[in-house]
mmCIF file of N, CA and C in Angstrom:
data_model
loop_
_atom_site.group_PDB
_atom_site.id
_atom_site.type_symbol
_atom_site.label_atom_id
_atom_site.label_comp_id
_atom_site.label_asym_id
_atom_site.label_seq_id
_atom_site.Cartn_x
_atom_site.Cartn_y
_atom_site.Cartn_z
ATOM 1 N N MET A 1 -25.116 25.445 -5.889
ATOM 2 C CA MET A 1 -24.713 24.057 -6.025
ATOM 3 C C MET A 1 -23.490 23.974 -6.941
ATOM 4 N N MET A 2 -22.421 23.320 -6.434
ATOM 5 C CA MET A 2 -21.195 23.214 -7.223
ATOM 6 C C MET A 2 -21.311 22.070 -8.208
ATOM 7 N N ARG A 3 -20.836 22.322 -9.393
ATOM 8 C CA ARG A 3 -20.775 21.263 -10.393
ATOM 9 C C ARG A 3 -19.567 20.374 -10.118
ATOM 10 N N ARG A 4 -19.623 19.161 -10.622
ATOM 11 C CA ARG A 4 -18.539 18.208 -10.407
ATOM 12 C C ARG A 4 -17.210 18.770 -10.916
ATOM 13 N N THR A 5 -17.235 19.408 -12.087
ATOM 14 C CA THR A 5 -15.991 19.955 -12.642
ATOM 15 C C THR A 5 -15.421 21.036 -11.743
ATOM 16 N N ASP A 6 -16.287 21.857 -11.121
ATOM 17 C CA ASP A 6 -15.808 22.894 -10.212
ATOM 18 C C ASP A 6 -15.145 22.274 -8.977
ATOM 19 N N VAL A 7 -15.757 21.219 -8.471
ATOM 20 C CA VAL A 7 -15.202 20.527 -7.304
ATOM 21 C C VAL A 7 -13.848 19.916 -7.658
ATOM 22 N N ILE A 8 -13.772 19.275 -8.814
ATOM 23 C CA ILE A 8 -12.501 18.661 -9.248
ATOM 24 C C ILE A 8 -11.429 19.729 -9.410
ATOM 25 N N LYS A 9 -11.766 20.841 -10.030
ATOM 26 C CA LYS A 9 -10.790 21.928 -10.210
ATOM 27 C C LYS A 9 -10.313 22.457 -8.868
ATOM 28 N N GLN A 10 -11.249 22.601 -7.930
ATOM 29 C CA GLN A 10 -10.878 23.111 -6.609
ATOM 30 C C GLN A 10 -9.953 22.121 -5.886
ATOM 31 N N LEU A 11 -10.308 20.848 -5.912
ATOM 32 C CA LEU A 11 -9.487 19.829 -5.246
ATOM 33 C C LEU A 11 -8.107 19.689 -5.886
ATOM 34 N N THR A 12 -8.079 19.634 -7.210
ATOM 35 C CA THR A 12 -6.790 19.466 -7.887
ATOM 36 C C THR A 12 -5.911 20.702 -7.714
ATOM 37 N N GLY A 13 -6.545 21.871 -7.599
ATOM 38 C CA GLY A 13 -5.786 23.098 -7.327
ATOM 39 C C GLY A 13 -5.198 23.075 -5.934
ATOM 40 N N THR A 14 -5.995 22.643 -4.966
ATOM 41 C CA THR A 14 -5.531 22.546 -3.583
ATOM 42 C C THR A 14 -4.385 21.543 -3.469
ATOM 43 N N LEU A 15 -4.488 20.438 -4.213
ATOM 44 C CA LEU A 15 -3.452 19.404 -4.185
ATOM 45 C C LEU A 15 -2.250 19.747 -5.061
ATOM 46 N N LYS A 16 -2.372 20.812 -5.829
ATOM 47 C CA LYS A 16 -1.300 21.279 -6.729
ATOM 48 C C LYS A 16 -0.885 20.198 -7.720
ATOM 49 N N LEU A 17 -1.884 19.592 -8.347
ATOM 50 C CA LEU A 17 -1.619 18.567 -9.353
ATOM 51 C C LEU A 17 -1.287 19.225 -10.687
ATOM 52 N N SER A 18 -0.529 18.522 -11.505
ATOM 53 C CA SER A 18 -0.132 19.058 -12.805
ATOM 54 C C SER A 18 -1.340 19.168 -13.727
ATOM 55 N N ASP A 19 -1.217 20.002 -14.750
ATOM 56 C CA ASP A 19 -2.295 20.170 -15.732
ATOM 57 C C ASP A 19 -2.631 18.832 -16.399
ATOM 58 N N TYR A 20 -1.620 18.032 -16.656
ATOM 59 C CA TYR A 20 -1.817 16.731 -17.285
ATOM 60 C C TYR A 20 -2.732 15.848 -16.429
ATOM 61 N N ILE A 21 -2.468 15.805 -15.124
ATOM 62 C CA ILE A 21 -3.267 14.990 -14.211
ATOM 63 C C ILE A 21 -4.683 15.553 -14.098
ATOM 64 N N VAL A 22 -4.796 16.869 -14.050
ATOM 65 C CA VAL A 22 -6.116 17.496 -13.974
ATOM 66 C C VAL A 22 -6.942 17.131 -15.206
ATOM 67 N N LYS A 23 -6.332 17.207 -16.381
ATOM 68 C CA LYS A 23 -7.043 16.846 -17.615
ATOM 69 C C LYS A 23 -7.470 15.378 -17.592
ATOM 70 N N PHE A 24 -6.601 14.520 -17.084
ATOM 71 C CA PHE A 24 -6.914 13.099 -17.006
ATOM 72 C C PHE A 24 -8.113 12.861 -16.084
ATOM 73 N N ILE A 25 -8.104 13.497 -14.914
ATOM 74 C CA ILE A 25 -9.213 13.342 -13.963
ATOM 75 C C ILE A 25 -10.501 13.907 -14.552
ATOM 76 N N MET A 26 -10.404 15.034 -15.241
ATOM 77 C CA MET A 26 -11.593 15.624 -15.876
ATOM 78 C C MET A 26 -12.146 14.683 -16.952
ATOM 79 N N HIS A 27 -11.249 14.048 -17.701
ATOM 80 C CA HIS A 27 -11.686 13.094 -18.724
ATOM 81 C C HIS A 27 -12.406 11.909 -18.084
ATOM 82 N N LEU A 28 -11.843 11.374 -16.987
ATOM 83 C CA LEU A 28 -12.491 10.268 -16.285
ATOM 84 C C LEU A 28 -13.888 10.669 -15.822
ATOM 85 N N SER A 29 -14.009 11.899 -15.362
ATOM 86 C CA SER A 29 -15.310 12.393 -14.917
ATOM 87 C C SER A 29 -16.275 12.511 -16.092
ATOM 88 N N LYS A 30 -15.773 13.037 -17.201
ATOM 89 C CA LYS A 30 -16.614 13.259 -18.382
ATOM 90 C C LYS A 30 -17.175 11.945 -18.940
ATOM 91 N N VAL A 31 -16.329 10.892 -18.959
ATOM 92 C CA VAL A 31 -16.787 9.618 -19.514
ATOM 93 C C VAL A 31 -17.472 8.734 -18.462
ATOM 94 N N GLY A 32 -17.585 9.262 -17.232
ATOM 95 C CA GLY A 32 -18.345 8.577 -16.198
ATOM 96 C C GLY A 32 -17.656 7.432 -15.495
ATOM 97 N N VAL A 33 -16.340 7.452 -15.474
ATOM 98 C CA VAL A 33 -15.617 6.365 -14.797
ATOM 99 C C VAL A 33 -14.722 6.894 -13.672
ATOM 100 N N ILE A 34 -15.046 8.054 -13.151
ATOM 101 C CA ILE A 34 -14.248 8.643 -12.077
ATOM 102 C C ILE A 34 -14.183 7.728 -10.856
ATOM 103 N N ILE A 35 -15.208 6.902 -10.691
ATOM 104 C CA ILE A 35 -15.244 5.973 -9.557
ATOM 105 C C ILE A 35 -14.085 4.972 -9.614
ATOM 106 N N ALA A 36 -13.508 4.769 -10.785
ATOM 107 C CA ALA A 36 -12.398 3.826 -10.949
ATOM 108 C C ALA A 36 -11.049 4.453 -10.599
ATOM 109 N N LEU A 37 -11.027 5.736 -10.246
ATOM 110 C CA LEU A 37 -9.760 6.424 -9.989
ATOM 111 C C LEU A 37 -8.894 5.722 -8.936
ATOM 112 N N PRO A 38 -9.426 5.269 -7.796
ATOM 113 C CA PRO A 38 -8.561 4.570 -6.834
ATOM 114 C C PRO A 38 -7.890 3.327 -7.424
ATOM 115 N N ASN A 39 -8.622 2.571 -8.230
ATOM 116 C CA ASN A 39 -8.027 1.384 -8.865
ATOM 117 C C ASN A 39 -6.974 1.785 -9.891
ATOM 118 N N ILE A 40 -7.220 2.856 -10.631
ATOM 119 C CA ILE A 40 -6.252 3.348 -11.614
ATOM 120 C C ILE A 40 -4.969 3.773 -10.904
ATOM 121 N N ILE A 41 -5.112 4.490 -9.793
ATOM 122 C CA ILE A 41 -3.941 4.934 -9.024
ATOM 123 C C ILE A 41 -3.170 3.731 -8.501
ATOM 124 N N ARG A 42 -3.884 2.739 -7.971
ATOM 125 C CA ARG A 42 -3.237 1.535 -7.439
ATOM 126 C C ARG A 42 -2.454 0.805 -8.537
ATOM 127 N N MET A 43 -3.070 0.658 -9.718
ATOM 128 C CA MET A 43 -2.400 -0.038 -10.824
ATOM 129 C C MET A 43 -1.213 0.766 -11.349
ATOM 130 N N ALA A 44 -1.380 2.089 -11.477
ATOM 131 C CA ALA A 44 -0.284 2.930 -11.955
ATOM 132 C C ALA A 44 0.887 2.881 -10.986
ATOM 133 N N THR A 45 0.597 2.902 -9.697
ATOM 134 C CA THR A 45 1.656 2.810 -8.687
ATOM 135 C C THR A 45 2.369 1.468 -8.777
ATOM 136 N N SER A 46 1.600 0.417 -8.946
ATOM 137 C CA SER A 46 2.169 -0.927 -9.068
ATOM 138 C C SER A 46 3.081 -1.025 -10.293
ATOM 139 N N LEU A 47 2.618 -0.508 -11.424
ATOM 140 C CA LEU A 47 3.437 -0.532 -12.644
ATOM 141 C C LEU A 47 4.709 0.295 -12.481
ATOM 142 N N TYR A 48 4.587 1.464 -11.841
ATOM 143 C CA TYR A 48 5.747 2.325 -11.604
ATOM 144 C C TYR A 48 6.773 1.603 -10.728
ATOM 145 N N LEU A 49 6.302 1.024 -9.622
ATOM 146 C CA LEU A 49 7.212 0.322 -8.723
ATOM 147 C C LEU A 49 7.864 -0.867 -9.413
ATOM 148 N N GLU A 50 7.104 -1.585 -10.227
ATOM 149 C CA GLU A 50 7.646 -2.725 -10.975
ATOM 150 C C GLU A 50 8.759 -2.273 -11.907
ATOM 151 N N LYS A 51 8.531 -1.180 -12.614
ATOM 152 C CA LYS A 51 9.523 -0.661 -13.548
ATOM 153 C C LYS A 51 10.793 -0.213 -12.828
ATOM 154 N N LYS A 52 10.632 0.360 -11.646
ATOM 155 C CA LYS A 52 11.780 0.859 -10.868
ATOM 156 C C LYS A 52 12.418 -0.216 -9.992
ATOM 157 N N LYS A 53 11.937 -1.465 -10.138
ATOM 158 C CA LYS A 53 12.428 -2.585 -9.324
ATOM 159 C C LYS A 53 12.253 -2.282 -7.832
ATOM 160 N N LYS A 54 11.097 -1.711 -7.507
ATOM 161 C CA LYS A 54 10.755 -1.408 -6.127
ATOM 162 C C LYS A 54 9.471 -2.141 -5.776
ATOM 163 N N ALA A 55 9.178 -2.184 -4.488
ATOM 164 C CA ALA A 55 7.928 -2.772 -4.022
ATOM 165 C C ALA A 55 7.451 -1.990 -2.811
ATOM 166 N N LYS A 56 6.164 -2.048 -2.578
ATOM 167 C CA LYS A 56 5.597 -1.397 -1.404
ATOM 168 C C LYS A 56 5.254 -2.477 -0.398
ATOM 169 N N ALA A 57 5.682 -2.262 0.836
ATOM 170 C CA ALA A 57 5.389 -3.198 1.911
ATOM 171 C C ALA A 57 4.577 -2.483 2.977
ATOM 172 N N VAL A 58 3.591 -3.181 3.497
ATOM 173 C CA VAL A 58 2.824 -2.679 4.637
ATOM 174 C C VAL A 58 3.146 -3.593 5.806
ATOM 175 N N VAL A 59 3.633 -3.003 6.897
ATOM 176 C CA VAL A 59 4.053 -3.766 8.066
ATOM 177 C C VAL A 59 3.149 -3.395 9.237
ATOM 178 N N MET A 60 2.479 -4.415 9.809
ATOM 179 C CA MET A 60 1.638 -4.211 10.989
ATOM 180 C C MET A 60 2.364 -4.749 12.206
ATOM 181 N N THR A 61 2.449 -3.922 13.231
ATOM 182 C CA THR A 61 3.096 -4.317 14.471
ATOM 183 C C THR A 61 2.240 -3.883 15.660
ATOM 184 N N PRO A 62 2.429 -4.524 16.821
ATOM 185 C CA PRO A 62 1.659 -4.101 17.991
ATOM 186 C C PRO A 62 2.236 -2.846 18.655
ATOM 187 N N LEU A 63 3.513 -2.585 18.410
ATOM 188 C CA LEU A 63 4.219 -1.451 19.021
ATOM 189 C C LEU A 63 5.018 -0.717 17.953
ATOM 190 N N PRO A 64 5.391 0.531 18.228
ATOM 191 C CA PRO A 64 6.246 1.240 17.262
ATOM 192 C C PRO A 64 7.566 0.498 17.036
ATOM 193 N N VAL A 65 8.077 0.587 15.833
ATOM 194 C CA VAL A 65 9.311 -0.096 15.443
ATOM 195 C C VAL A 65 10.489 0.859 15.649
ATOM 196 N N THR A 66 11.562 0.341 16.261
ATOM 197 C CA THR A 66 12.754 1.165 16.464
ATOM 198 C C THR A 66 13.513 1.305 15.139
ATOM 199 N N ARG A 67 14.400 2.243 15.071
ATOM 200 C CA ARG A 67 15.201 2.467 13.862
ATOM 201 C C ARG A 67 16.025 1.225 13.536
ATOM 202 N N GLU A 68 16.583 0.587 14.572
ATOM 203 C CA GLU A 68 17.386 -0.623 14.364
ATOM 204 C C GLU A 68 16.530 -1.762 13.804
ATOM 205 N N GLN A 69 15.335 -1.953 14.369
ATOM 206 C CA GLN A 69 14.429 -2.988 13.875
ATOM 207 C C GLN A 69 14.009 -2.695 12.441
ATOM 208 N N GLU A 70 13.753 -1.424 12.160
ATOM 209 C CA GLU A 70 13.361 -1.021 10.803
ATOM 210 C C GLU A 70 14.465 -1.343 9.806
ATOM 211 N N ASN A 71 15.704 -1.049 10.167
ATOM 212 C CA ASN A 71 16.833 -1.333 9.271
ATOM 213 C C ASN A 71 17.002 -2.837 9.033
ATOM 214 N N LYS A 72 16.875 -3.638 10.101
ATOM 215 C CA LYS A 72 16.993 -5.092 9.956
ATOM 216 C C LYS A 72 15.870 -5.645 9.079
ATOM 217 N N LEU A 73 14.660 -5.149 9.296
ATOM 218 C CA LEU A 73 13.521 -5.597 8.509
ATOM 219 C C LEU A 73 13.692 -5.238 7.044
ATOM 220 N N ARG A 74 14.166 -4.010 6.783
ATOM 221 C CA ARG A 74 14.379 -3.563 5.396
ATOM 222 C C ARG A 74 15.385 -4.467 4.691
ATOM 223 N N VAL A 75 16.487 -4.808 5.369
ATOM 224 C CA VAL A 75 17.513 -5.671 4.781
ATOM 225 C C VAL A 75 16.943 -7.071 4.519
ATOM 226 N N SER A 76 16.204 -7.607 5.495
ATOM 227 C CA SER A 76 15.624 -8.951 5.336
ATOM 228 C C SER A 76 14.632 -8.988 4.185
ATOM 229 N N LEU A 77 13.756 -7.998 4.111
ATOM 230 C CA LEU A 77 12.759 -7.974 3.041
ATOM 231 C C LEU A 77 13.399 -7.749 1.676
ATOM 232 N N LYS A 78 14.473 -6.963 1.649
ATOM 233 C CA LYS A 78 15.186 -6.756 0.376
ATOM 234 C C LYS A 78 15.813 -8.068 -0.091
ATOM 235 N N ASN A 79 16.341 -8.856 0.846
ATOM 236 C CA ASN A 79 16.923 -10.156 0.491
ATOM 237 C C ASN A 79 15.857 -11.110 -0.036
ATOM 238 N N ILE A 80 14.663 -11.053 0.537
ATOM 239 C CA ILE A 80 13.572 -11.933 0.111
ATOM 240 C C ILE A 80 13.034 -11.531 -1.257
ATOM 241 N N THR A 81 12.850 -10.221 -1.454
ATOM 242 C CA THR A 81 12.183 -9.737 -2.670
ATOM 243 C C THR A 81 13.134 -9.333 -3.786
ATOM 244 N N ALA A 82 14.403 -9.095 -3.471
ATOM 245 C CA ALA A 82 15.393 -8.590 -4.426
ATOM 246 C C ALA A 82 14.951 -7.244 -4.998
ATOM 247 N N ARG A 83 14.301 -6.441 -4.176
ATOM 248 C CA ARG A 83 13.833 -5.114 -4.583
ATOM 249 C C ARG A 83 14.037 -4.120 -3.447
ATOM 250 N N GLU A 84 14.144 -2.851 -3.826
ATOM 251 C CA GLU A 84 14.099 -1.781 -2.841
ATOM 252 C C GLU A 84 12.656 -1.663 -2.390
ATOM 253 N N LEU A 85 12.438 -1.317 -1.126
ATOM 254 C CA LEU A 85 11.083 -1.285 -0.607
ATOM 255 C C LEU A 85 10.702 0.083 -0.054
ATOM 256 N N ASP A 86 9.471 0.478 -0.333
ATOM 257 C CA ASP A 86 8.840 1.594 0.357
ATOM 258 C C ASP A 86 8.002 0.922 1.440
ATOM 259 N N ILE A 87 8.351 1.175 2.706
ATOM 260 C CA ILE A 87 7.667 0.490 3.801
ATOM 261 C C ILE A 87 6.751 1.450 4.539
ATOM 262 N N GLU A 88 5.504 1.013 4.704
ATOM 263 C CA GLU A 88 4.516 1.764 5.477
ATOM 264 C C GLU A 88 4.250 0.971 6.746
ATOM 265 N N TYR A 89 4.412 1.626 7.897
ATOM 266 C CA TYR A 89 4.203 0.955 9.179
ATOM 267 C C TYR A 89 2.835 1.306 9.746
ATOM 268 N N THR A 90 2.135 0.291 10.256
ATOM 269 C CA THR A 90 0.843 0.471 10.898
ATOM 270 C C THR A 90 0.906 -0.193 12.260
ATOM 271 N N ILE A 91 0.493 0.534 13.282
ATOM 272 C CA ILE A 91 0.480 -0.027 14.632
ATOM 273 C C ILE A 91 -0.918 -0.554 14.908
ATOM 274 N N ASP A 92 -0.983 -1.841 15.288
ATOM 275 C CA ASP A 92 -2.255 -2.482 15.611
ATOM 276 C C ASP A 92 -2.120 -3.140 16.982
ATOM 277 N N PRO A 93 -2.627 -2.488 18.020
ATOM 278 C CA PRO A 93 -2.487 -3.030 19.380
ATOM 279 C C PRO A 93 -3.167 -4.381 19.584
ATOM 280 N N SER A 94 -4.037 -4.804 18.654
ATOM 281 C CA SER A 94 -4.703 -6.098 18.814
ATOM 282 C C SER A 94 -3.735 -7.259 18.588
ATOM 283 N N PHE A 95 -2.584 -6.985 17.956
ATOM 284 C CA PHE A 95 -1.551 -8.019 17.830
ATOM 285 C C PHE A 95 -0.923 -8.187 19.207
ATOM 286 N N SER A 96 -0.854 -9.415 19.709
ATOM 287 C CA SER A 96 -0.225 -9.604 21.011
ATOM 288 C C SER A 96 1.297 -9.712 20.861
ATOM 289 N N ALA A 97 1.744 -10.146 19.716
ATOM 290 C CA ALA A 97 3.182 -10.238 19.444
ATOM 291 C C ALA A 97 3.371 -10.564 17.968
ATOM 292 N N GLY A 98 4.569 -10.298 17.464
ATOM 293 C CA GLY A 98 4.882 -10.608 16.075
ATOM 294 C C GLY A 98 4.547 -9.467 15.133
ATOM 295 N N ILE A 99 4.725 -9.722 13.850
ATOM 296 C CA ILE A 99 4.416 -8.723 12.831
ATOM 297 C C ILE A 99 3.712 -9.397 11.655
ATOM 298 N N LEU A 100 3.056 -8.578 10.871
ATOM 299 C CA LEU A 100 2.437 -9.036 9.639
ATOM 300 C C LEU A 100 2.957 -8.119 8.539
ATOM 301 N N VAL A 101 3.512 -8.706 7.491
ATOM 302 C CA VAL A 101 4.066 -7.938 6.376
ATOM 303 C C VAL A 101 3.314 -8.322 5.110
ATOM 304 N N ARG A 102 2.844 -7.308 4.380
ATOM 305 C CA ARG A 102 2.166 -7.560 3.107
ATOM 306 C C ARG A 102 2.945 -6.841 2.018
ATOM 307 N N ILE A 103 3.413 -7.615 1.044
ATOM 308 C CA ILE A 103 4.110 -7.070 -0.125
ATOM 309 C C ILE A 103 3.343 -7.566 -1.337
ATOM 310 N N GLY A 104 2.615 -6.649 -1.972
ATOM 311 C CA GLY A 104 1.754 -7.056 -3.075
ATOM 312 C C GLY A 104 0.693 -8.005 -2.555
ATOM 313 N N SER A 105 0.600 -9.197 -3.147
ATOM 314 C CA SER A 105 -0.393 -10.172 -2.699
ATOM 315 C C SER A 105 0.205 -11.202 -1.742
ATOM 316 N N THR A 106 1.469 -11.044 -1.379
ATOM 317 C CA THR A 106 2.147 -11.981 -0.491
ATOM 318 C C THR A 106 2.119 -11.469 0.943
ATOM 319 N N MET A 107 1.775 -12.363 1.867
ATOM 320 C CA MET A 107 1.754 -11.983 3.280
ATOM 321 C C MET A 107 2.707 -12.863 4.070
ATOM 322 N N TYR A 108 3.434 -12.223 4.975
ATOM 323 C CA TYR A 108 4.313 -12.910 5.915
ATOM 324 C C TYR A 108 3.755 -12.602 7.292
ATOM 325 N N ASP A 109 3.233 -13.625 7.965
ATOM 326 C CA ASP A 109 2.541 -13.411 9.235
ATOM 327 C C ASP A 109 3.269 -14.160 10.336
ATOM 328 N N THR A 110 3.951 -13.423 11.225
ATOM 329 C CA THR A 110 4.625 -14.040 12.365
ATOM 330 C C THR A 110 3.889 -13.726 13.661
ATOM 331 N N SER A 111 2.688 -13.170 13.550
ATOM 332 C CA SER A 111 1.918 -12.835 14.751
ATOM 333 C C SER A 111 1.449 -14.121 15.428
ATOM 334 N N ILE A 112 1.213 -14.048 16.718
ATOM 335 C CA ILE A 112 0.704 -15.210 17.452
ATOM 336 C C ILE A 112 -0.641 -15.625 16.875
ATOM 337 N N LYS A 113 -1.469 -14.649 16.578
ATOM 338 C CA LYS A 113 -2.781 -14.923 15.993
ATOM 339 C C LYS A 113 -2.637 -15.709 14.681
ATOM 340 N N GLY A 114 -1.693 -15.287 13.834
ATOM 341 C CA GLY A 114 -1.457 -15.975 12.565
ATOM 342 C C GLY A 114 -0.923 -17.375 12.760
ATOM 343 N N GLN A 115 -0.015 -17.538 13.735
ATOM 344 C CA GLN A 115 0.557 -18.860 14.003
ATOM 345 C C GLN A 115 -0.506 -19.806 14.555
ATOM 346 N N LEU A 116 -1.393 -19.287 15.422
ATOM 347 C CA LEU A 116 -2.483 -20.112 15.946
ATOM 348 C C LEU A 116 -3.450 -20.523 14.840
ATOM 349 N N ARG A 117 -3.678 -19.614 13.890
ATOM 350 C CA ARG A 117 -4.552 -19.936 12.751
ATOM 351 C C ARG A 117 -3.941 -21.063 11.919
ATOM 352 N N LEU A 118 -2.620 -20.994 11.684
ATOM 353 C CA LEU A 118 -1.931 -22.065 10.951
ATOM 354 C C LEU A 118 -2.013 -23.395 11.688
ATOM 355 N N LEU A 119 -1.821 -23.351 13.003
ATOM 356 C CA LEU A 119 -1.887 -24.558 13.811
ATOM 357 C C LEU A 119 -3.293 -25.166 13.746
ATOM 358 N N LYS A 120 -4.298 -24.330 13.835
ATOM 359 C CA LYS A 120 -5.692 -24.797 13.736
ATOM 360 C C LYS A 120 -5.930 -25.470 12.391
ATOM 361 N N ASP A 121 -5.461 -24.833 11.321
ATOM 362 C CA ASP A 121 -5.630 -25.407 9.968
ATOM 363 C C ASP A 121 -4.949 -26.776 9.868
ATOM 364 N N GLU A 122 -3.755 -26.896 10.439
ATOM 365 C CA GLU A 122 -3.021 -28.165 10.407
ATOM 366 C C GLU A 122 -3.747 -29.243 11.203
ATOM 367 N N LEU A 123 -4.306 -28.862 12.348
ATOM 368 C CA LEU A 123 -5.039 -29.831 13.177
ATOM 369 C C LEU A 123 -6.307 -30.299 12.473
ATOM 370 N N ILE A 124 -6.977 -29.382 11.760
ATOM 371 C CA ILE A 124 -8.191 -29.741 11.041
ATOM 372 C C ILE A 124 -7.869 -30.691 9.894
ATOM 373 N N LYS A 125 -6.738 -30.432 9.209
ATOM 374 C CA LYS A 125 -6.337 -31.314 8.096
ATOM 375 C C LYS A 125 -6.054 -32.724 8.583
ATOM 376 N N GLY A 126 -5.560 -32.813 9.837
ATOM 377 C CA GLY A 126 -5.422 -34.106 10.444
ATOM 378 C C GLY A 126 -4.126 -34.736 10.408
#
């Protein structure tokens, strides 16, 4: 039976993480908060991007994006956010048309599904 520290050492060795990061992960394990590691990584990434005046965008589309579309989208999002962007593309065939962009907690939804949801909300409001 492998101990947790042995598993962590094996994984961090395989991932070729620095000694500093390995010590940090071992400390999290020792104090019993290793389960918080995904949240720590998310917050550290957010702080790093904030400091570098960058942002991470997740773009959902129904079809693959062409290089030209990617360049236009990058320029448009940079104008909106005033930041350089790391863009991650996700293909979701359930979208019938349009795109959904998430930058931090802000969402830009031009999908038909999103537009219909907005229309429904407006009709309900009256």
